[in-house]
Short mmCIF file of C-alpha atoms and ligand atoms in Angstrom, two decimals:
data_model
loop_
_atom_site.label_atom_id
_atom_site.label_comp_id
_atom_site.label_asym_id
_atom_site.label_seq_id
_atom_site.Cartn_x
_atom_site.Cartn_y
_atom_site.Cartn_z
CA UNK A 17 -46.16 -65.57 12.25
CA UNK A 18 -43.11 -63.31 10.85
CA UNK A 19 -39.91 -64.61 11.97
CA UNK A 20 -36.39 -62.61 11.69
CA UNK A 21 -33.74 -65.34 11.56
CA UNK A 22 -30.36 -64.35 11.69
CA UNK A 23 -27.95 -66.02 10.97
CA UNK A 24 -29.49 -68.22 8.88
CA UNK A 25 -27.30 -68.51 6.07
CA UNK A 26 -25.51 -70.81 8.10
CA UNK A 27 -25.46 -74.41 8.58
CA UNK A 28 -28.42 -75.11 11.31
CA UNK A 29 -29.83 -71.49 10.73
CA UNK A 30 -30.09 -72.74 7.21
CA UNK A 31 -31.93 -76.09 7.79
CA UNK A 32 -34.26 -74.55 11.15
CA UNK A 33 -35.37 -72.01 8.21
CA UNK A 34 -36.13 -75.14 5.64
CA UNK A 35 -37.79 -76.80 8.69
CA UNK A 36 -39.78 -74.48 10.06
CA UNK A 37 -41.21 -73.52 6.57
CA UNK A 38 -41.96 -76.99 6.22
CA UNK A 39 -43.95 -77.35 9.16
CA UNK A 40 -45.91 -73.65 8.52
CA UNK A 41 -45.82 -72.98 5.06
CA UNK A 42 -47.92 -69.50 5.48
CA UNK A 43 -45.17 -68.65 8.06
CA UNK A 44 -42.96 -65.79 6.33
CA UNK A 45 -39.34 -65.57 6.96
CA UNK A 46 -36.99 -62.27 7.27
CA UNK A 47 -33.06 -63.34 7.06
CA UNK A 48 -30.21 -61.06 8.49
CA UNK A 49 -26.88 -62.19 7.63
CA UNK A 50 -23.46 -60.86 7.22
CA UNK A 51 -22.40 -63.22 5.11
CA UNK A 52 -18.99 -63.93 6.67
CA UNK A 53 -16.84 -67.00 5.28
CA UNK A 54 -19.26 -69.46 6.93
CA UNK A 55 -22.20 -67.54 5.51
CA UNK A 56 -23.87 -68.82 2.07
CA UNK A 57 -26.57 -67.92 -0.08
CA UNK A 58 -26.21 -71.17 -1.67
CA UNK A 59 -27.63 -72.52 1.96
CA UNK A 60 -30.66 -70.77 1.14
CA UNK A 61 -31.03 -71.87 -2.42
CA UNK A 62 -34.38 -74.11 -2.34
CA UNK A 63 -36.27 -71.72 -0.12
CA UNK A 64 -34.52 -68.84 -1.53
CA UNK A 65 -38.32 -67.09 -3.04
CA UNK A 66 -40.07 -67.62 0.31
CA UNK A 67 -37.70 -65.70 2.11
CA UNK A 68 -37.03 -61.57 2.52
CA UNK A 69 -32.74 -61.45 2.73
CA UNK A 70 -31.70 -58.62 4.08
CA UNK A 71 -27.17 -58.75 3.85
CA UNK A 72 -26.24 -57.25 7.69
CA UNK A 73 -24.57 -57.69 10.81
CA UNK A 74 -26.43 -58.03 13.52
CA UNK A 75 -24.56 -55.64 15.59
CA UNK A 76 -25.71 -52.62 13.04
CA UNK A 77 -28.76 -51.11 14.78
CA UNK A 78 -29.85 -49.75 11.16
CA UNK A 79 -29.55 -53.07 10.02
CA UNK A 80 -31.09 -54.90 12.01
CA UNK A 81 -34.31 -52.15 12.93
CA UNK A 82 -34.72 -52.32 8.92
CA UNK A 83 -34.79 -56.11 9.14
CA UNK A 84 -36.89 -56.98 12.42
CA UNK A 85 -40.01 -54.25 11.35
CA UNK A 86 -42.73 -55.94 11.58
CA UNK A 87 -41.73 -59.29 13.07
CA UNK A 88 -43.26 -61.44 15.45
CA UNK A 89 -40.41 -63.00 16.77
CA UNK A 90 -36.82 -63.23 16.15
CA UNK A 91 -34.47 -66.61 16.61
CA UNK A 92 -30.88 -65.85 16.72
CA UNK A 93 -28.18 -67.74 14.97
CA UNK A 94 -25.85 -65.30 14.15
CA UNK A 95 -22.47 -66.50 15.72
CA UNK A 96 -18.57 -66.97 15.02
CA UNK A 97 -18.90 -70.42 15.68
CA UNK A 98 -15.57 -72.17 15.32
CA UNK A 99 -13.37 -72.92 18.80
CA UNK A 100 -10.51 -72.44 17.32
CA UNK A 101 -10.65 -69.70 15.81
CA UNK A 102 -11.98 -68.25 18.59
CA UNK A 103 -8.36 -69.19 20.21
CA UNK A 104 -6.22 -67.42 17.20
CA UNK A 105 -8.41 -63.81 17.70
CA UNK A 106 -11.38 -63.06 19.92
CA UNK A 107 -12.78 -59.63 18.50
CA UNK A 108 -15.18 -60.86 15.84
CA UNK A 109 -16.65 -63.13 18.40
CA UNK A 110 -17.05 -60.74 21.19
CA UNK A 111 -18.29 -58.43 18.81
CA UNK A 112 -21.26 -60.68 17.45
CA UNK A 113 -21.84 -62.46 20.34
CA UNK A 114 -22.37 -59.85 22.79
CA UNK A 115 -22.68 -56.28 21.58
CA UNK A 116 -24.67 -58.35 18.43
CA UNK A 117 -27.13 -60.16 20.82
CA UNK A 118 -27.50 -56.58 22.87
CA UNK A 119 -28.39 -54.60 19.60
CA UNK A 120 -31.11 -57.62 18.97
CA UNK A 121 -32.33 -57.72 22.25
CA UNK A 122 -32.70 -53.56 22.65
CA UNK A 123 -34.48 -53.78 19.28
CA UNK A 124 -36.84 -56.37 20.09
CA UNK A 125 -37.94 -54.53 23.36
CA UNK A 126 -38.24 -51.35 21.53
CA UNK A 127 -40.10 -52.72 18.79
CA UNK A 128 -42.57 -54.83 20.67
CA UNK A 129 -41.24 -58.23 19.18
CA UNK A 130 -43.52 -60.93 21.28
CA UNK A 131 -40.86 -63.78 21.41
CA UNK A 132 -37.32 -63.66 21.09
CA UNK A 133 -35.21 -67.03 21.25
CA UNK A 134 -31.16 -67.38 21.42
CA UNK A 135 -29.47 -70.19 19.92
CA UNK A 136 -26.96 -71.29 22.36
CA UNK A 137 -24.35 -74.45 22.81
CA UNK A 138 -23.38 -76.85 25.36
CA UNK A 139 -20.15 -75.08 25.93
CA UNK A 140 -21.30 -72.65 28.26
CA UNK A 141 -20.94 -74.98 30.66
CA UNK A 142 -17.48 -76.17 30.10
CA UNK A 143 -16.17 -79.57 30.18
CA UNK A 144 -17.68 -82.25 32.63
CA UNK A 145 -15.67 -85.60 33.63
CA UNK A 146 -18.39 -87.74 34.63
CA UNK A 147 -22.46 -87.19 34.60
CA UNK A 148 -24.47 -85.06 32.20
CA UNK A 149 -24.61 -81.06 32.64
CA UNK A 150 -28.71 -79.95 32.71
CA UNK A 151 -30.15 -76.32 32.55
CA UNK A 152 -29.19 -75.14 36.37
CA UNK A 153 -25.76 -76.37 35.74
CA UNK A 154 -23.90 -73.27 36.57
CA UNK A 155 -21.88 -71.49 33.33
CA UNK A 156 -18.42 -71.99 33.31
CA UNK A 157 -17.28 -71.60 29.93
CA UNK A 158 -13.12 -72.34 28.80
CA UNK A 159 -13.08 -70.79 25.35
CA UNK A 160 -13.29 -67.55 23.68
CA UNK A 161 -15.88 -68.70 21.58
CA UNK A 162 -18.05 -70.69 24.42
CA UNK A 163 -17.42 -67.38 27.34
CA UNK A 164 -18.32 -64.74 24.77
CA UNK A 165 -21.50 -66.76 23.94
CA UNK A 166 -22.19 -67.37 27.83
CA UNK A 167 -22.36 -63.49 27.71
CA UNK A 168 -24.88 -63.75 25.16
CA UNK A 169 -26.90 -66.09 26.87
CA UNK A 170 -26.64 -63.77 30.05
CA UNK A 171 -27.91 -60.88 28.23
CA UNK A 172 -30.74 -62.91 27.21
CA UNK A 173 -31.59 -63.73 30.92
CA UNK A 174 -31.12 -60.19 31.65
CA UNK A 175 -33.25 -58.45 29.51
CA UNK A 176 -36.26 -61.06 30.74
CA UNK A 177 -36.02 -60.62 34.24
CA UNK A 178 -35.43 -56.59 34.02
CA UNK A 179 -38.03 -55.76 31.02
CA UNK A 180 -40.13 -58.39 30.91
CA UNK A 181 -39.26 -59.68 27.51
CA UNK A 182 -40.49 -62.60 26.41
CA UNK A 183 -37.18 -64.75 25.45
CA UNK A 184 -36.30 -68.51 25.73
CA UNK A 185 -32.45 -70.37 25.11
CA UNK A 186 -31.74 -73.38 23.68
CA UNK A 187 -28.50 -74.70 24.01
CA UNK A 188 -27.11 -77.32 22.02
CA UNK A 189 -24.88 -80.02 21.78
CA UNK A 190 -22.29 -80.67 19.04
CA UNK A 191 -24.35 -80.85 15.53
CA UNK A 192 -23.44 -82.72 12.14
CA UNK A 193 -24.83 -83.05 9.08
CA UNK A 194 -25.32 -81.58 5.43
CA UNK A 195 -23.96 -77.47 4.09
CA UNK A 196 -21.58 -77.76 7.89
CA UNK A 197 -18.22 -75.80 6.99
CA UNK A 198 -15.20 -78.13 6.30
CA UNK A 199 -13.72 -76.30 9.81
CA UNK A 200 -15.38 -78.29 12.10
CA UNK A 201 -14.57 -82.38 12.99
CA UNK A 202 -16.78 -84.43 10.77
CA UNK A 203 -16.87 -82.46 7.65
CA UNK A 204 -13.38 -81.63 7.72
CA UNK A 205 -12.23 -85.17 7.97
CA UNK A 206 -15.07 -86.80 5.58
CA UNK A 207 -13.49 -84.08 2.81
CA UNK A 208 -10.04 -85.03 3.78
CA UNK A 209 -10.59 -88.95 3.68
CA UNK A 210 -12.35 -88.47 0.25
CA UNK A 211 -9.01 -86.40 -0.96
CA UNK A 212 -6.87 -89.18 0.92
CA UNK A 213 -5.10 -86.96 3.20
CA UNK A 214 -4.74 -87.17 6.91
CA UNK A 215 -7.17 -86.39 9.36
CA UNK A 216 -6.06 -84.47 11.83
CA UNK A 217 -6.84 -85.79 15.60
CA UNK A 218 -5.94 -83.25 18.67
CA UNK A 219 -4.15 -84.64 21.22
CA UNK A 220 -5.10 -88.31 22.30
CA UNK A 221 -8.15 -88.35 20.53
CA UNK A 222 -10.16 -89.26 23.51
CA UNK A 223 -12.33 -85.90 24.15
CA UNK A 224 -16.22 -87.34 24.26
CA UNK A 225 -18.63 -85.13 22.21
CA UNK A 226 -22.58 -85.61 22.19
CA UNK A 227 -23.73 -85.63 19.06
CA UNK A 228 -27.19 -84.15 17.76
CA UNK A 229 -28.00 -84.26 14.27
CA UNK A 230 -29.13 -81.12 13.09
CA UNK A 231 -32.66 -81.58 11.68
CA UNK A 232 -33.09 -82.82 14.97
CA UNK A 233 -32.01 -79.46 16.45
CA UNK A 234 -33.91 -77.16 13.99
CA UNK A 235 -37.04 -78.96 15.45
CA UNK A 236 -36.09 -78.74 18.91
CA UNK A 237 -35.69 -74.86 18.43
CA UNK A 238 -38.89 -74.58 15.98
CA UNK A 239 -40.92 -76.41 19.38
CA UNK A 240 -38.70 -74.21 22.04
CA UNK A 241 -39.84 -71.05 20.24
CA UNK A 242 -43.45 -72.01 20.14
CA UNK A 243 -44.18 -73.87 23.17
CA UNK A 244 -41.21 -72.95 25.25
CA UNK A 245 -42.13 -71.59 28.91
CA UNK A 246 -40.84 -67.05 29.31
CA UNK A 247 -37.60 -67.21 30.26
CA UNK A 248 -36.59 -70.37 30.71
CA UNK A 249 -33.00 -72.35 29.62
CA UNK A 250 -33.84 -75.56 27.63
CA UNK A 251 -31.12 -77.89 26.65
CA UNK A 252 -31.24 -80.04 23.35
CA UNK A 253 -28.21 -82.78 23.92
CA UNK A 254 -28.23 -85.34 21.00
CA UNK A 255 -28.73 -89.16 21.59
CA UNK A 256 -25.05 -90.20 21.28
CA UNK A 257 -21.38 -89.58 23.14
CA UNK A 258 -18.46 -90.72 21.27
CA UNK A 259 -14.65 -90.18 21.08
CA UNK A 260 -12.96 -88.35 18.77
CA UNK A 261 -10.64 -91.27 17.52
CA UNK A 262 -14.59 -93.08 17.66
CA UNK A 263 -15.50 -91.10 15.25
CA UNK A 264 -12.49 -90.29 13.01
CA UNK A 265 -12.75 -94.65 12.55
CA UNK A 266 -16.15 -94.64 11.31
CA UNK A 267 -15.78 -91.83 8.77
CA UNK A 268 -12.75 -93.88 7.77
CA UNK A 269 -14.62 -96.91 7.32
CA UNK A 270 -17.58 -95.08 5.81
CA UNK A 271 -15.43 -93.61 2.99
CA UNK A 272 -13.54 -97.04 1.91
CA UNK A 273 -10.21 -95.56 3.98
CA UNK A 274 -8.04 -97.61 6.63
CA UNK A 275 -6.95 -96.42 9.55
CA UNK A 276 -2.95 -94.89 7.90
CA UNK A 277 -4.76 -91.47 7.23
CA UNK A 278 -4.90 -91.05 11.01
CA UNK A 279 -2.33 -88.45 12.08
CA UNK A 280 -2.51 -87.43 15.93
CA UNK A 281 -1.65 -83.43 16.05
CA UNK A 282 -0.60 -80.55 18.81
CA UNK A 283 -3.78 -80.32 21.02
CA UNK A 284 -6.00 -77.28 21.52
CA UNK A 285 -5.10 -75.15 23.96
CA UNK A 286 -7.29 -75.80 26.96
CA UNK A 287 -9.29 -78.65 25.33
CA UNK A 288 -12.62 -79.07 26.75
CA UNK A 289 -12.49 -82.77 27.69
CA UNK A 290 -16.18 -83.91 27.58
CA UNK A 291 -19.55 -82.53 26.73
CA UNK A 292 -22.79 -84.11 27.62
CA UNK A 293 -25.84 -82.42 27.65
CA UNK A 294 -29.55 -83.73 29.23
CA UNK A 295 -32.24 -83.64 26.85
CA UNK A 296 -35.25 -83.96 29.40
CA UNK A 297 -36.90 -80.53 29.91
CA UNK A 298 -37.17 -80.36 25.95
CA UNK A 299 -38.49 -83.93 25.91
CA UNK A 300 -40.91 -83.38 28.07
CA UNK A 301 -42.58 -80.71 25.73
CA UNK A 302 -42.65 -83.50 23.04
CA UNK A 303 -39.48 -83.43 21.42
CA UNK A 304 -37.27 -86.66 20.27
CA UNK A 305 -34.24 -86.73 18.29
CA UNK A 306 -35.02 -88.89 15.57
CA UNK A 307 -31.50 -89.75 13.93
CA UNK A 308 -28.55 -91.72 15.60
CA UNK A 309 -24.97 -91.56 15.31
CA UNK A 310 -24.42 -93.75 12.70
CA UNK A 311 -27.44 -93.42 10.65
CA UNK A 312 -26.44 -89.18 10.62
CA UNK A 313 -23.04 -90.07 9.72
CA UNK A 314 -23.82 -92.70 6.48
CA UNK A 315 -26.40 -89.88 5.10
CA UNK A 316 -23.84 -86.87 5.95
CA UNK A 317 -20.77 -88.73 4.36
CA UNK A 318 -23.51 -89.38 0.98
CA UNK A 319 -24.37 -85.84 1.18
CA UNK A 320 -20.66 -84.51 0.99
CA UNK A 321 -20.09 -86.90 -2.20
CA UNK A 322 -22.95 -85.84 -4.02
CA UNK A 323 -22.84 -82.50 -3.58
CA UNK A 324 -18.73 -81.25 -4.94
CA UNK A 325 -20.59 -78.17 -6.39
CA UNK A 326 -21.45 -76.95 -2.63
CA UNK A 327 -17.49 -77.64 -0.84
CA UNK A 328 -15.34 -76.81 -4.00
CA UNK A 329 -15.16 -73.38 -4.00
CA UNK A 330 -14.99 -73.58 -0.37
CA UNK A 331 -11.87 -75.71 -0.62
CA UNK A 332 -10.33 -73.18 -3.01
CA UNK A 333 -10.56 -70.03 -1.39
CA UNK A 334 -9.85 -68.74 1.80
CA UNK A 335 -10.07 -72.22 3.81
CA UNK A 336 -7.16 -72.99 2.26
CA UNK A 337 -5.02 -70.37 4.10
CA UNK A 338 -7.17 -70.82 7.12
CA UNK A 339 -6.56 -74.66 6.50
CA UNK A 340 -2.38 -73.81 6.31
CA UNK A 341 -2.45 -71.52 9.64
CA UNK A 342 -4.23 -73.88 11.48
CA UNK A 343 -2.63 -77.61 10.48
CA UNK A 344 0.57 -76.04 9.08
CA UNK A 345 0.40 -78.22 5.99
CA UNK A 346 -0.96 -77.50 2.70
CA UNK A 347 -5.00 -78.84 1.54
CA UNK A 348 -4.69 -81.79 -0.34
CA UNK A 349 -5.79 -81.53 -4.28
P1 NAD B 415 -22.15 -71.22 11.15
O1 NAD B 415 -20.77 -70.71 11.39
O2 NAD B 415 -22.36 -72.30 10.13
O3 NAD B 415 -23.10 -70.01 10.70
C1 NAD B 415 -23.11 -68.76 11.35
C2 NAD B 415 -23.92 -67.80 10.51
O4 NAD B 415 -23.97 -66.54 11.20
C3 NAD B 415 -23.30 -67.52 9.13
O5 NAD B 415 -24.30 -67.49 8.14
C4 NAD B 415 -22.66 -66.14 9.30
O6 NAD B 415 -22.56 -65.41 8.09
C5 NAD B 415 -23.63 -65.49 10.29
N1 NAD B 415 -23.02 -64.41 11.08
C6 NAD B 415 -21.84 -64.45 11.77
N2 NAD B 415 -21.64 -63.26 12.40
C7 NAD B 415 -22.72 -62.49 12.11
C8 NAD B 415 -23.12 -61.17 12.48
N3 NAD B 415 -22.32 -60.41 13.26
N4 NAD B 415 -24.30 -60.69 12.02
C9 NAD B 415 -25.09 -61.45 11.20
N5 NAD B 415 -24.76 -62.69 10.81
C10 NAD B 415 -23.60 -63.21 11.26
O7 NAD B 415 -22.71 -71.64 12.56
P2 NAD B 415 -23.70 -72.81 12.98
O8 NAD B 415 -22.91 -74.03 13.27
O9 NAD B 415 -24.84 -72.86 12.04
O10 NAD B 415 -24.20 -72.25 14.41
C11 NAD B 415 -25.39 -71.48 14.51
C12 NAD B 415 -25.67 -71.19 15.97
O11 NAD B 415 -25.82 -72.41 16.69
C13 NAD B 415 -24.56 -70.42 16.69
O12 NAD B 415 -25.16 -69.49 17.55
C14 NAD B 415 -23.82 -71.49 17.47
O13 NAD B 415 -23.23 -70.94 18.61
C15 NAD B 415 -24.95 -72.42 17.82
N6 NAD B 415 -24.57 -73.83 18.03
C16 NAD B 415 -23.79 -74.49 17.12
C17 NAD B 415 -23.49 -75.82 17.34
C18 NAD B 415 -22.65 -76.60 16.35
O14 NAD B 415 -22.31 -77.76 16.64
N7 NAD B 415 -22.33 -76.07 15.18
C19 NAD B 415 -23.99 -76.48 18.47
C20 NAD B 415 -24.80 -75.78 19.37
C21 NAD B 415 -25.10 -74.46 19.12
P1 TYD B 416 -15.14 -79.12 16.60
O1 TYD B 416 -15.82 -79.74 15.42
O2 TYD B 416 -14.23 -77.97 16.36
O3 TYD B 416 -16.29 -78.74 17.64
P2 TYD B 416 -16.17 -78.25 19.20
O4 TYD B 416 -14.79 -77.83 19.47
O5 TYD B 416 -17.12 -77.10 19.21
O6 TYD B 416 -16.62 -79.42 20.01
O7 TYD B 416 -14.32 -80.25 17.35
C1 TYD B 416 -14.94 -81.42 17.82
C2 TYD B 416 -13.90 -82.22 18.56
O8 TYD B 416 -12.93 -82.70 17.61
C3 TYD B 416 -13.09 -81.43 19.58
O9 TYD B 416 -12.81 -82.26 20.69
C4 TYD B 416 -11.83 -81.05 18.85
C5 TYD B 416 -11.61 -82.23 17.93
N1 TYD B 416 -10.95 -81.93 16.63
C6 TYD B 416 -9.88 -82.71 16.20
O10 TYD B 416 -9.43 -83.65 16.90
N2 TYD B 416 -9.31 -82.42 14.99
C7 TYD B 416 -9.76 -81.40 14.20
O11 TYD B 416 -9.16 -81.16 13.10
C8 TYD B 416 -10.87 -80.63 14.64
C9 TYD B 416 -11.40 -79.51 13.81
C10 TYD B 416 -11.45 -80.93 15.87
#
């Protein structure tokens, strides 16, 4: 098979394309990227001579005709993935997310492409207070970033039921792990505990994520794009809900730090409260997460000490403005 991946320079799209070589080493692999901040080559450094990179935006048709030629199926990654920057400036997202996922999808259909899947979160179900959201859950997404990626997902559905084309979404729940950009919760405050600064914790710190390590994902998706039924929703939620503050502790503890660096901050406009995502249609086609909680967090917390080379330029560059906007307070040294 000849897979277009985009997005992949990312952090899952990254480890799904390490995975799924893995798994089918005669598989080859076409990357589309735009490299944004979030975007690395480095990501792609052990595979980097099994792959075809090709440096675009998904939403360029030349781009993206030049890259998907010849594929068998395309798995979509490409996203502006961070809530809260979602919350300072829509565009990019809308931009990516939907005319992005309509240039793939147009492209696909025109070029014959015999699977296409969409990578797709929790959040475009919103926030649910008790019970665990499965795949007829109706959408009712609260951010920029989660409605303009329930547009995506719509398009999806669209282009299925009106042409026929063979597509599949799998939504996840919140992932963790190695080469995730020191934006999001648990990388940001592992790097901050190792620099002994605060760790910032919105609002009360009792928000409940699900968490899904993200091998566990890649493999989910990798099954999903193989064995997944035309047209069908399936939902990947990871084996473990915690609270913020939960969480925030054990990265605390898992880094030698007490509990002083904690530093409760202004909280996110319209918060999503909880997120908890069933796991069962993608069991049922064999899947399991392998990796809990705590077991995800020790080997993510070893992974950001080891590997200084792959955070320090991140840390001085344009995070650190990003970092000032967003926390109003200057990145630690
Ligand atoms: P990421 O921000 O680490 O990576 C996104 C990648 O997409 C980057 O390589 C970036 O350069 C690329 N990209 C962005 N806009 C692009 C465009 N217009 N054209 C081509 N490439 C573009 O994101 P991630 O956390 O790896 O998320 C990947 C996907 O998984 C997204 O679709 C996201 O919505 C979904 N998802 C993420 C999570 C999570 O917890 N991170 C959970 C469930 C689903
Ligand atoms: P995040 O990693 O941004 O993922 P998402 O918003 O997609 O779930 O945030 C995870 C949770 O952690 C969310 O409830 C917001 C909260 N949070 C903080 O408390 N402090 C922070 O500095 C960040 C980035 C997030």
């Amino acid at each position: 098979m000849k897979l277009l991946v985009t997005g992949a320079a990312g952090f899952i799209g990254s480890t799904f394309v390490r995975i799924a070589l893995e798994a089918r080493p005669d598989d080859e692999v076409v990357v589309l990227d735009k490299l944004t901040y979030a975007g690395r080559r480095e990501n792609l450094a052990e595979i980097e001579d099994r792959i075809e990179f090709h440096h675009g935006a998904i939403e360029d048709r030349g781009a993206v005709r030049g890259a998907m030629e010849g594929c068998d199926a395309v798995v979509n990654f490409a996203a502006e993935s961070h809530v809260d920057r979602s919350i300072a400036g829509e565009e990019g997202f809308a931009i990516t997310h939907v005319i992005g996922t309509t240039v793939l999808l147009e492209t696909a259909r025109a070029l014959g492409v015999e699977r296409y899947l969409q990578v797709s979160t929790d959040e475009v179900y919103g926030s649910i207070a008790e019970g665990t959201f499965t795949e007829s859950s109706p959408l009712d997404p609260s951010s920029p970033y989660s409605a303009t990626k329930a547009a995506g997902d719509l398009l999806v559905s669209a282009h299925a039921h009106t042409y026929g084309l063979d597509a599949v979404i799998c939504r996840g729940s919140n992932n963790y792990g190695p080469r995730q950009y020191p934006e999001k919760l648990i990388p940001l405050s592992v790097l901050n505990a190792l620099h002994d600064d605060f760790l910032p914790v919105y609002g009360d710190g009792r928000q409940v994520r699900n968490w899904l390590w993200v091998e566990d994902f890649a493999r989910a998706i990798d099954l999903v794009l193989r064995e997944g039924r035309r047209g069908e929703v399936y939902n990947v939620g990871g084996p473990d809900e915690l609270e913020n503050i939960d969480v925030v502790r054990r990265i605390l503890a898992s880094t030698g730090r007490d509990d002083s660096l904690i530093e409760y901050v202004r909280d996110r406009p319209g918060h999503d409260v909880r997120y908890s995502l069933s796991a069962d249609k993608v069991r049922a086609l064999g899947w399991e997460a392998q990796v809990h909680f705590y077991e995800g967090l020790g080997r993510t917390v070893d992974w950001y000490r080891e590997n200084e080379w792959w955070w320090g330029p991140i840390r001085s560059g344009d995070y650190r403005e990003y970092y000032e906007r967003q926390y109003g307070r200057a990145l630690a040294e």
